Amino acid sequence: MTYSLYQRYYRILFVSVLLLLAFAGACDQAAYAQDGSTAYNYLNVTSSSRIYGLGGVNITAVEDELSVTDQNPALLGPEMDNQILIDYMRYLGESNFAGVRYAHAIGERGAWSAGIRYFGYGKIQATDEFGNMNGSFSPSDINLNGSFSYDITDRLRGGITMKMLFSNYESYSAFAIGTDLGINYFDPDSELSLSAVVANLGGQLKRFNSTYDRLPVDVRLGIAKMFTGLPVRFSITAWNLTKWHLPFYETGDGTSDEPFVIKDKFMSNLFRHLVFGVDFIPGDRFYVALGYNYKTRTDMSTYSRSFVSGFSLAAGLNLRRFNVGVALGQPHSGATTFMLNLNLNLNDILN
């Protein structure tokens, strides 16, 4: 391909990104012009067991497995050619999430992926305005997504994800479009990874009713670093950067009759924006990941949270033809979450 054709494709991509940003901005302005609340918060629940083990939010884990691209399309690359990711999550209550995604290389510098994820929340009793029981219903959401990434330089990669969001809650339904924009810088010599993501730009095209529900638009920054001779990678991810104040109520152990105390100090706000993660990677075959999410812990302060609330753990095994990963978390003492990933490489299976 000639250099002029490359320039042409870059212009097309650049204009497309500008149009998407303009569309997202228009949707967001429409949202602020009306009384609406943030919905679609299931978009913040990762499909990656590795990311879940790193605290649930991570945009810097550079690996050759498709699952790490969940929250940053710039981590997608041609090294993931012909991979299939199958994920399952047992979430809070009766919620069960599952999905599948496929990736394919475009030459030596680009890649695309496509996937679908289903969010089921179990059965809920249906009542009328007088409290009479009218059977039950099963609310659900579907995320149909596609991603594209391209190596801008040998160390810099950009990516974009488009998401079509379908919701069905009893007799109500809605449809929205969302976009993630990501960029990653990775230096293989120093094992340094730096990323930035603008997540969930977009808005509703079909509403449940007259109320406009906003997508959880977010700006995220991340850093990850390995050190020579140490098989450990440390990562810090900053999220919810569209707002500084993230107050919460501290209720102690729930046994006191004292009024709830609101926490909105500098340090509590700072740490509610940060997610800490560490991977132990002794080789190519195995890893263990541990994460701490202070926001998850403090969000559970009104419930019977346990000592491990806010912590999460994951482990993965790389076999010849596939990778398997599992993750566990316990936001509060009454709920344990479990996630399973199966990452298949069709190139290895078919050869």
PDB file of C-alpha atoms in Angstrom, residues 107-339:
ATOM      1  CA  GLY A 107      -2.405  -6.573   8.174  1.00  0.00           C
ATOM      2  CA  GLU A 108       0.505  -6.113  10.564  1.00  0.00           C
ATOM      3  CA  ARG A 109      -0.693  -2.955  12.331  1.00  0.00           C
ATOM      4  CA  GLY A 110      -4.446  -3.178  12.718  1.00  0.00           C
ATOM      5  CA  ALA A 111      -7.169  -5.389  14.170  1.00  0.00           C
ATOM      6  CA  TRP A 112     -10.916  -5.531  14.674  1.00  0.00           C
ATOM      7  CA  SER A 113     -13.146  -7.414  17.074  1.00  0.00           C
ATOM      8  CA  ALA A 114     -16.884  -7.991  17.430  1.00  0.00           C
ATOM      9  CA  GLY A 115     -18.866  -9.342  20.340  1.00  0.00           C
ATOM     10  CA  ILE A 116     -22.106  -9.583  22.242  1.00  0.00           C
ATOM     11  CA  ARG A 117     -22.762  -9.653  25.992  1.00  0.00           C
ATOM     12  CA  TYR A 118     -25.995 -10.487  27.800  1.00  0.00           C
ATOM     13  CA  PHE A 119     -26.937  -9.141  31.236  1.00  0.00           C
ATOM     14  CA  GLY A 120     -29.729 -10.999  33.024  1.00  0.00           C
ATOM     15  CA  TYR A 121     -30.961  -9.907  36.445  1.00  0.00           C
ATOM     16  CA  GLY A 122     -33.168 -12.835  37.461  1.00  0.00           C
ATOM     17  CA  LYS A 123     -36.910 -12.770  38.053  1.00  0.00           C
ATOM     18  CA  ILE A 124     -38.653  -9.774  39.626  1.00  0.00           C
ATOM     19  CA  GLN A 125     -42.215  -9.700  40.919  1.00  0.00           C
ATOM     20  CA  ALA A 126     -44.546  -7.529  38.819  1.00  0.00           C
ATOM     21  CA  THR A 127     -47.113  -5.422  40.671  1.00  0.00           C
ATOM     22  CA  ASP A 128     -49.644  -2.794  39.692  1.00  0.00           C
ATOM     23  CA  GLU A 129     -50.018   0.649  41.296  1.00  0.00           C
ATOM     24  CA  PHE A 130     -52.113  -0.886  44.083  1.00  0.00           C
ATOM     25  CA  GLY A 131     -49.493  -3.491  45.013  1.00  0.00           C
ATOM     26  CA  ASN A 132     -51.334  -6.435  43.466  1.00  0.00           C
ATOM     27  CA  MET A 133     -49.091  -9.201  42.137  1.00  0.00           C
ATOM     28  CA  ASN A 134     -49.194  -9.668  38.372  1.00  0.00           C
ATOM     29  CA  GLY A 135     -46.711 -12.457  37.900  1.00  0.00           C
ATOM     30  CA  SER A 136     -43.019 -11.824  37.282  1.00  0.00           C
ATOM     31  CA  PHE A 137     -40.650 -10.590  34.596  1.00  0.00           C
ATOM     32  CA  SER A 138     -36.952 -10.940  33.792  1.00  0.00           C
ATOM     33  CA  PRO A 139     -35.239  -7.637  32.939  1.00  0.00           C
ATOM     34  CA  SER A 140     -32.198  -7.806  30.682  1.00  0.00           C
ATOM     35  CA  ASP A 141     -29.665  -5.767  28.737  1.00  0.00           C
ATOM     36  CA  ILE A 142     -27.678  -6.642  25.623  1.00  0.00           C
ATOM     37  CA  ASN A 143     -24.412  -4.998  24.538  1.00  0.00           C
ATOM     38  CA  LEU A 144     -23.563  -5.578  20.860  1.00  0.00           C
ATOM     39  CA  ASN A 145     -20.099  -4.135  20.179  1.00  0.00           C
ATOM     40  CA  GLY A 146     -17.356  -3.761  17.613  1.00  0.00           C
ATOM     41  CA  SER A 147     -13.800  -2.429  18.000  1.00  0.00           C
ATOM     42  CA  PHE A 148     -10.981  -1.248  15.728  1.00  0.00           C
ATOM     43  CA  SER A 149      -7.366  -0.511  16.624  1.00  0.00           C
ATOM     44  CA  TYR A 150      -4.290   0.647  14.734  1.00  0.00           C
ATOM     45  CA  ASP A 151      -0.583   0.961  15.564  1.00  0.00           C
ATOM     46  CA  ILE A 152       0.186   4.653  15.025  1.00  0.00           C
ATOM     47  CA  THR A 153       3.879   4.015  15.825  1.00  0.00           C
ATOM     48  CA  ASP A 154       5.802   1.033  17.171  1.00  0.00           C
ATOM     49  CA  ARG A 155       4.895   2.105  20.723  1.00  0.00           C
ATOM     50  CA  LEU A 156       1.654   4.016  20.315  1.00  0.00           C
ATOM     51  CA  ARG A 157      -1.701   2.424  19.484  1.00  0.00           C
ATOM     52  CA  GLY A 158      -5.188   3.923  19.215  1.00  0.00           C
ATOM     53  CA  GLY A 159      -8.562   2.249  19.268  1.00  0.00           C
ATOM     54  CA  ILE A 160     -12.292   2.833  19.121  1.00  0.00           C
ATOM     55  CA  THR A 161     -15.288   0.749  20.228  1.00  0.00           C
ATOM     56  CA  MET A 162     -18.893   1.198  19.122  1.00  0.00           C
ATOM     57  CA  LYS A 163     -21.649  -0.262  21.313  1.00  0.00           C
ATOM     58  CA  MET A 164     -25.330  -0.809  20.552  1.00  0.00           C
ATOM     59  CA  LEU A 165     -27.259  -1.173  23.795  1.00  0.00           C
ATOM     60  CA  PHE A 166     -30.649  -2.885  23.956  1.00  0.00           C
ATOM     61  CA  SER A 167     -32.703  -2.923  27.170  1.00  0.00           C
ATOM     62  CA  ASN A 168     -35.902  -4.815  27.941  1.00  0.00           C
ATOM     63  CA  TYR A 169     -37.581  -4.251  31.329  1.00  0.00           C
ATOM     64  CA  GLU A 170     -41.034  -5.837  31.448  1.00  0.00           C
ATOM     65  CA  SER A 171     -43.134  -3.879  28.894  1.00  0.00           C
ATOM     66  CA  TYR A 172     -40.522  -1.121  28.553  1.00  0.00           C
ATOM     67  CA  SER A 173     -37.599  -1.098  26.136  1.00  0.00           C
ATOM     68  CA  ALA A 174     -34.831   1.285  25.160  1.00  0.00           C
ATOM     69  CA  PHE A 175     -31.965   1.561  22.688  1.00  0.00           C
ATOM     70  CA  ALA A 176     -28.730   3.540  23.001  1.00  0.00           C
ATOM     71  CA  ILE A 177     -25.403   3.923  21.212  1.00  0.00           C
ATOM     72  CA  GLY A 178     -22.109   4.313  23.050  1.00  0.00           C
ATOM     73  CA  THR A 179     -18.490   4.865  22.046  1.00  0.00           C
ATOM     74  CA  ASP A 180     -15.140   4.254  23.759  1.00  0.00           C
ATOM     75  CA  LEU A 181     -11.995   6.020  22.552  1.00  0.00           C
ATOM     76  CA  GLY A 182      -8.627   4.767  23.799  1.00  0.00           C
ATOM     77  CA  ILE A 183      -4.902   5.223  23.346  1.00  0.00           C
ATOM     78  CA  ASN A 184      -1.982   3.259  24.775  1.00  0.00           C
ATOM     79  CA  TYR A 185       1.759   3.847  24.914  1.00  0.00           C
ATOM     80  CA  PHE A 186       3.843   0.754  25.638  1.00  0.00           C
ATOM     81  CA  ASP A 187       7.636   0.579  25.944  1.00  0.00           C
ATOM     82  CA  PRO A 188       8.659  -3.099  25.881  1.00  0.00           C
ATOM     83  CA  ASP A 189      12.196  -2.276  27.034  1.00  0.00           C
ATOM     84  CA  SER A 190      11.100  -0.669  30.297  1.00  0.00           C
ATOM     85  CA  GLU A 191       7.775  -2.571  30.530  1.00  0.00           C
ATOM     86  CA  LEU A 192       5.942   0.736  30.951  1.00  0.00           C
ATOM     87  CA  SER A 193       2.318   1.081  29.837  1.00  0.00           C
ATOM     88  CA  LEU A 194       0.406   4.386  29.796  1.00  0.00           C
ATOM     89  CA  SER A 195      -3.228   4.679  28.694  1.00  0.00           C
ATOM     90  CA  ALA A 196      -6.074   7.145  28.391  1.00  0.00           C
ATOM     91  CA  VAL A 197      -9.722   6.276  27.682  1.00  0.00           C
ATOM     92  CA  VAL A 198     -12.906   8.237  27.186  1.00  0.00           C
ATOM     93  CA  ALA A 199     -15.652   5.713  27.897  1.00  0.00           C
ATOM     94  CA  ASN A 200     -19.364   5.549  27.129  1.00  0.00           C
ATOM     95  CA  LEU A 201     -19.792   8.618  24.962  1.00  0.00           C
ATOM     96  CA  GLY A 202     -23.220   8.614  23.344  1.00  0.00           C
ATOM     97  CA  GLY A 203     -26.854   8.573  24.332  1.00  0.00           C
ATOM     98  CA  GLN A 204     -30.319   7.076  24.009  1.00  0.00           C
ATOM     99  CA  LEU A 205     -32.086   6.905  20.686  1.00  0.00           C
ATOM    100  CA  LYS A 206     -35.180   5.197  22.127  1.00  0.00           C
ATOM    101  CA  ARG A 207     -36.230   5.903  25.722  1.00  0.00           C
ATOM    102  CA  PHE A 208     -38.085   3.787  28.253  1.00  0.00           C
ATOM    103  CA  ASN A 209     -40.485   6.691  28.777  1.00  0.00           C
ATOM    104  CA  SER A 210     -40.314  10.498  28.709  1.00  0.00           C
ATOM    105  CA  THR A 211     -37.180  10.537  30.909  1.00  0.00           C
ATOM    106  CA  TYR A 212     -33.787  10.724  29.232  1.00  0.00           C
ATOM    107  CA  ASP A 213     -31.298   8.293  30.816  1.00  0.00           C
ATOM    108  CA  ARG A 214     -27.653   9.231  30.444  1.00  0.00           C
ATOM    109  CA  LEU A 215     -24.793   6.858  29.771  1.00  0.00           C
ATOM    110  CA  PRO A 216     -22.052   6.737  32.454  1.00  0.00           C
ATOM    111  CA  VAL A 217     -19.563   8.880  30.522  1.00  0.00           C
ATOM    112  CA  ASP A 218     -16.107   8.619  32.057  1.00  0.00           C
ATOM    113  CA  VAL A 219     -12.501   9.699  31.549  1.00  0.00           C
ATOM    114  CA  ARG A 220      -9.833   7.246  32.705  1.00  0.00           C
ATOM    115  CA  LEU A 221      -6.041   7.359  32.972  1.00  0.00           C
ATOM    116  CA  GLY A 222      -3.784   4.438  33.795  1.00  0.00           C
ATOM    117  CA  ILE A 223      -0.181   3.418  34.354  1.00  0.00           C
ATOM    118  CA  ALA A 224       1.383  -0.035  34.686  1.00  0.00           C
ATOM    119  CA  LYS A 225       5.027  -0.922  35.288  1.00  0.00           C
ATOM    120  CA  MET A 226       7.182  -4.003  35.656  1.00  0.00           C
ATOM    121  CA  PHE A 227      10.668  -3.850  37.132  1.00  0.00           C
ATOM    122  CA  THR A 228      13.745  -5.708  35.921  1.00  0.00           C
ATOM    123  CA  GLY A 229      14.190  -9.048  37.647  1.00  0.00           C
ATOM    124  CA  LEU A 230      10.824  -8.834  39.410  1.00  0.00           C
ATOM    125  CA  PRO A 231       7.923 -10.881  37.908  1.00  0.00           C
ATOM    126  CA  VAL A 232       5.359  -8.419  39.252  1.00  0.00           C
ATOM    127  CA  ARG A 233       3.432  -5.686  37.446  1.00  0.00           C
ATOM    128  CA  PHE A 234       1.973  -2.798  39.409  1.00  0.00           C
ATOM    129  CA  SER A 235      -0.893  -0.720  38.040  1.00  0.00           C
ATOM    130  CA  ILE A 236      -2.904   2.308  39.079  1.00  0.00           C
ATOM    131  CA  THR A 237      -6.063   3.368  37.256  1.00  0.00           C
ATOM    132  CA  ALA A 238      -7.808   6.683  37.818  1.00  0.00           C
ATOM    133  CA  TRP A 239     -11.488   6.726  36.851  1.00  0.00           C
ATOM    134  CA  ASN A 240     -14.632   8.818  37.356  1.00  0.00           C
ATOM    135  CA  LEU A 241     -12.488  11.786  36.352  1.00  0.00           C
ATOM    136  CA  THR A 242     -15.464  13.761  35.034  1.00  0.00           C
ATOM    137  CA  LYS A 243     -16.197  14.781  38.628  1.00  0.00           C
ATOM    138  CA  TRP A 244     -14.107  15.235  41.758  1.00  0.00           C
ATOM    139  CA  HIS A 245     -16.637  14.904  44.573  1.00  0.00           C
ATOM    140  CA  LEU A 246     -17.710  11.304  45.209  1.00  0.00           C
ATOM    141  CA  PRO A 247     -19.264  11.522  48.688  1.00  0.00           C
ATOM    142  CA  PHE A 248     -20.518   8.476  50.562  1.00  0.00           C
ATOM    143  CA  TYR A 249     -22.174   7.687  53.889  1.00  0.00           C
ATOM    144  CA  GLU A 250     -20.149   5.896  56.551  1.00  0.00           C
ATOM    145  CA  THR A 251     -22.407   3.719  58.711  1.00  0.00           C
ATOM    146  CA  GLY A 252     -19.881   1.751  60.736  1.00  0.00           C
ATOM    147  CA  ASP A 253     -20.898  -1.866  61.272  1.00  0.00           C
ATOM    148  CA  GLY A 254     -24.599  -1.085  60.881  1.00  0.00           C
ATOM    149  CA  THR A 255     -25.454  -1.671  64.561  1.00  0.00           C
ATOM    150  CA  SER A 256     -25.215   1.929  65.773  1.00  0.00           C
ATOM    151  CA  ASP A 257     -28.252   4.217  66.043  1.00  0.00           C
ATOM    152  CA  GLU A 258     -26.082   7.244  65.327  1.00  0.00           C
ATOM    153  CA  PRO A 259     -26.928   9.260  62.175  1.00  0.00           C
ATOM    154  CA  PHE A 260     -25.028   8.384  59.049  1.00  0.00           C
ATOM    155  CA  VAL A 261     -21.886  10.463  58.532  1.00  0.00           C
ATOM    156  CA  ILE A 262     -21.194  11.786  55.049  1.00  0.00           C
ATOM    157  CA  LYS A 263     -17.590  11.525  53.876  1.00  0.00           C
ATOM    158  CA  ASP A 264     -16.494  14.119  51.348  1.00  0.00           C
ATOM    159  CA  LYS A 265     -12.938  14.986  52.335  1.00  0.00           C
ATOM    160  CA  PHE A 266      -9.937  15.311  50.028  1.00  0.00           C
ATOM    161  CA  MET A 267      -8.368  11.927  50.782  1.00  0.00           C
ATOM    162  CA  SER A 268     -11.636   9.970  50.562  1.00  0.00           C
ATOM    163  CA  ASN A 269     -12.428  11.579  47.203  1.00  0.00           C
ATOM    164  CA  LEU A 270      -8.885  10.923  45.957  1.00  0.00           C
ATOM    165  CA  PHE A 271      -8.895   7.218  46.788  1.00  0.00           C
ATOM    166  CA  ARG A 272     -12.416   6.694  45.459  1.00  0.00           C
ATOM    167  CA  HIS A 273     -10.971   7.716  42.084  1.00  0.00           C
ATOM    168  CA  LEU A 274      -8.132   5.184  42.201  1.00  0.00           C
ATOM    169  CA  VAL A 275      -7.982   1.424  41.613  1.00  0.00           C
ATOM    170  CA  PHE A 276      -4.794  -0.453  42.548  1.00  0.00           C
ATOM    171  CA  GLY A 277      -3.693  -3.714  40.981  1.00  0.00           C
ATOM    172  CA  VAL A 278      -0.753  -6.090  41.024  1.00  0.00           C
ATOM    173  CA  ASP A 279      -0.032  -9.080  38.749  1.00  0.00           C
ATOM    174  CA  PHE A 280       2.349 -11.858  39.696  1.00  0.00           C
ATOM    175  CA  ILE A 281       3.599 -13.199  36.337  1.00  0.00           C
ATOM    176  CA  PRO A 282       6.325 -15.824  36.858  1.00  0.00           C
ATOM    177  CA  GLY A 283       6.180 -16.926  33.215  1.00  0.00           C
ATOM    178  CA  ASP A 284       4.050 -17.217  30.101  1.00  0.00           C
ATOM    179  CA  ARG A 285       1.917 -20.014  31.531  1.00  0.00           C
ATOM    180  CA  PHE A 286       0.471 -18.631  34.751  1.00  0.00           C
ATOM    181  CA  TYR A 287      -0.506 -15.435  36.557  1.00  0.00           C
ATOM    182  CA  VAL A 288      -2.185 -14.286  39.759  1.00  0.00           C
ATOM    183  CA  ALA A 289      -3.784 -10.827  40.036  1.00  0.00           C
ATOM    184  CA  LEU A 290      -4.897  -8.900  43.098  1.00  0.00           C
ATOM    185  CA  GLY A 291      -6.805  -5.616  43.116  1.00  0.00           C
ATOM    186  CA  TYR A 292      -8.194  -3.084  45.539  1.00  0.00           C
ATOM    187  CA  ASN A 293     -11.061  -0.740  44.700  1.00  0.00           C
ATOM    188  CA  TYR A 294     -11.739   1.715  47.528  1.00  0.00           C
ATOM    189  CA  LYS A 295     -14.923   2.982  45.860  1.00  0.00           C
ATOM    190  CA  THR A 296     -16.382  -0.531  45.841  1.00  0.00           C
ATOM    191  CA  ARG A 297     -15.567  -0.899  49.528  1.00  0.00           C
ATOM    192  CA  THR A 298     -17.088   2.436  50.532  1.00  0.00           C
ATOM    193  CA  ASP A 299     -20.145   1.941  48.316  1.00  0.00           C
ATOM    194  CA  MET A 300     -20.879  -1.122  50.441  1.00  0.00           C
ATOM    195  CA  SER A 301     -20.659   0.831  53.721  1.00  0.00           C
ATOM    196  CA  THR A 302     -24.451   0.786  54.150  1.00  0.00           C
ATOM    197  CA  TYR A 303     -24.455  -3.017  53.878  1.00  0.00           C
ATOM    198  CA  SER A 304     -22.781  -5.769  55.872  1.00  0.00           C
ATOM    199  CA  ARG A 305     -19.453  -5.473  54.152  1.00  0.00           C
ATOM    200  CA  SER A 306     -16.707  -7.893  55.109  1.00  0.00           C
ATOM    201  CA  PHE A 307     -12.996  -7.428  55.651  1.00  0.00           C
ATOM    202  CA  VAL A 308     -12.296  -8.337  52.016  1.00  0.00           C
ATOM    203  CA  SER A 309     -14.827  -5.882  50.539  1.00  0.00           C
ATOM    204  CA  GLY A 310     -13.066  -3.900  47.827  1.00  0.00           C
ATOM    205  CA  PHE A 311     -10.484  -6.614  47.207  1.00  0.00           C
ATOM    206  CA  SER A 312     -10.630  -8.993  44.252  1.00  0.00           C
ATOM    207  CA  LEU A 313      -8.507 -11.912  43.130  1.00  0.00           C
ATOM    208  CA  ALA A 314      -7.896 -13.606  39.781  1.00  0.00           C
ATOM    209  CA  ALA A 315      -5.733 -16.392  38.411  1.00  0.00           C
ATOM    210  CA  GLY A 316      -5.073 -17.599  34.898  1.00  0.00           C
ATOM    211  CA  LEU A 317      -3.503 -20.595  33.191  1.00  0.00           C
ATOM    212  CA  ASN A 318      -2.145 -20.510  29.651  1.00  0.00           C
ATOM    213  CA  LEU A 319      -2.400 -23.898  27.985  1.00  0.00           C
ATOM    214  CA  ARG A 320      -1.327 -24.833  24.484  1.00  0.00           C
ATOM    215  CA  ARG A 321      -4.586 -24.081  22.695  1.00  0.00           C
ATOM    216  CA  PHE A 322      -6.484 -21.897  25.132  1.00  0.00           C
ATOM    217  CA  ASN A 323      -6.256 -19.740  28.252  1.00  0.00           C
ATOM    218  CA  VAL A 324      -8.563 -20.037  31.234  1.00  0.00           C
ATOM    219  CA  GLY A 325      -9.047 -17.358  33.883  1.00  0.00           C
ATOM    220  CA  VAL A 326     -11.136 -17.151  37.046  1.00  0.00           C
ATOM    221  CA  ALA A 327     -11.836 -14.259  39.417  1.00  0.00           C
ATOM    222  CA  LEU A 328     -13.531 -13.803  42.778  1.00  0.00           C
ATOM    223  CA  GLY A 329     -14.793 -10.821  44.737  1.00  0.00           C
ATOM    224  CA  GLN A 330     -16.993 -10.239  47.768  1.00  0.00           C
ATOM    225  CA  PRO A 331     -18.423  -6.684  47.787  1.00  0.00           C
ATOM    226  CA  HIS A 332     -20.321  -7.475  50.999  1.00  0.00           C
ATOM    227  CA  SER A 333     -20.732 -10.484  53.278  1.00  0.00           C
ATOM    228  CA  GLY A 334     -23.994 -11.554  51.646  1.00  0.00           C
ATOM    229  CA  ALA A 335     -22.670 -11.796  48.102  1.00  0.00           C
ATOM    230  CA  THR A 336     -19.722 -13.448  46.396  1.00  0.00           C
ATOM    231  CA  THR A 337     -19.119 -12.757  42.721  1.00  0.00           C
ATOM    232  CA  PHE A 338     -17.475 -15.255  40.391  1.00  0.00           C
ATOM    233  CA  MET A 339     -16.150 -14.844  36.859  1.00  0.00           C
TER     234      MET A 339
END
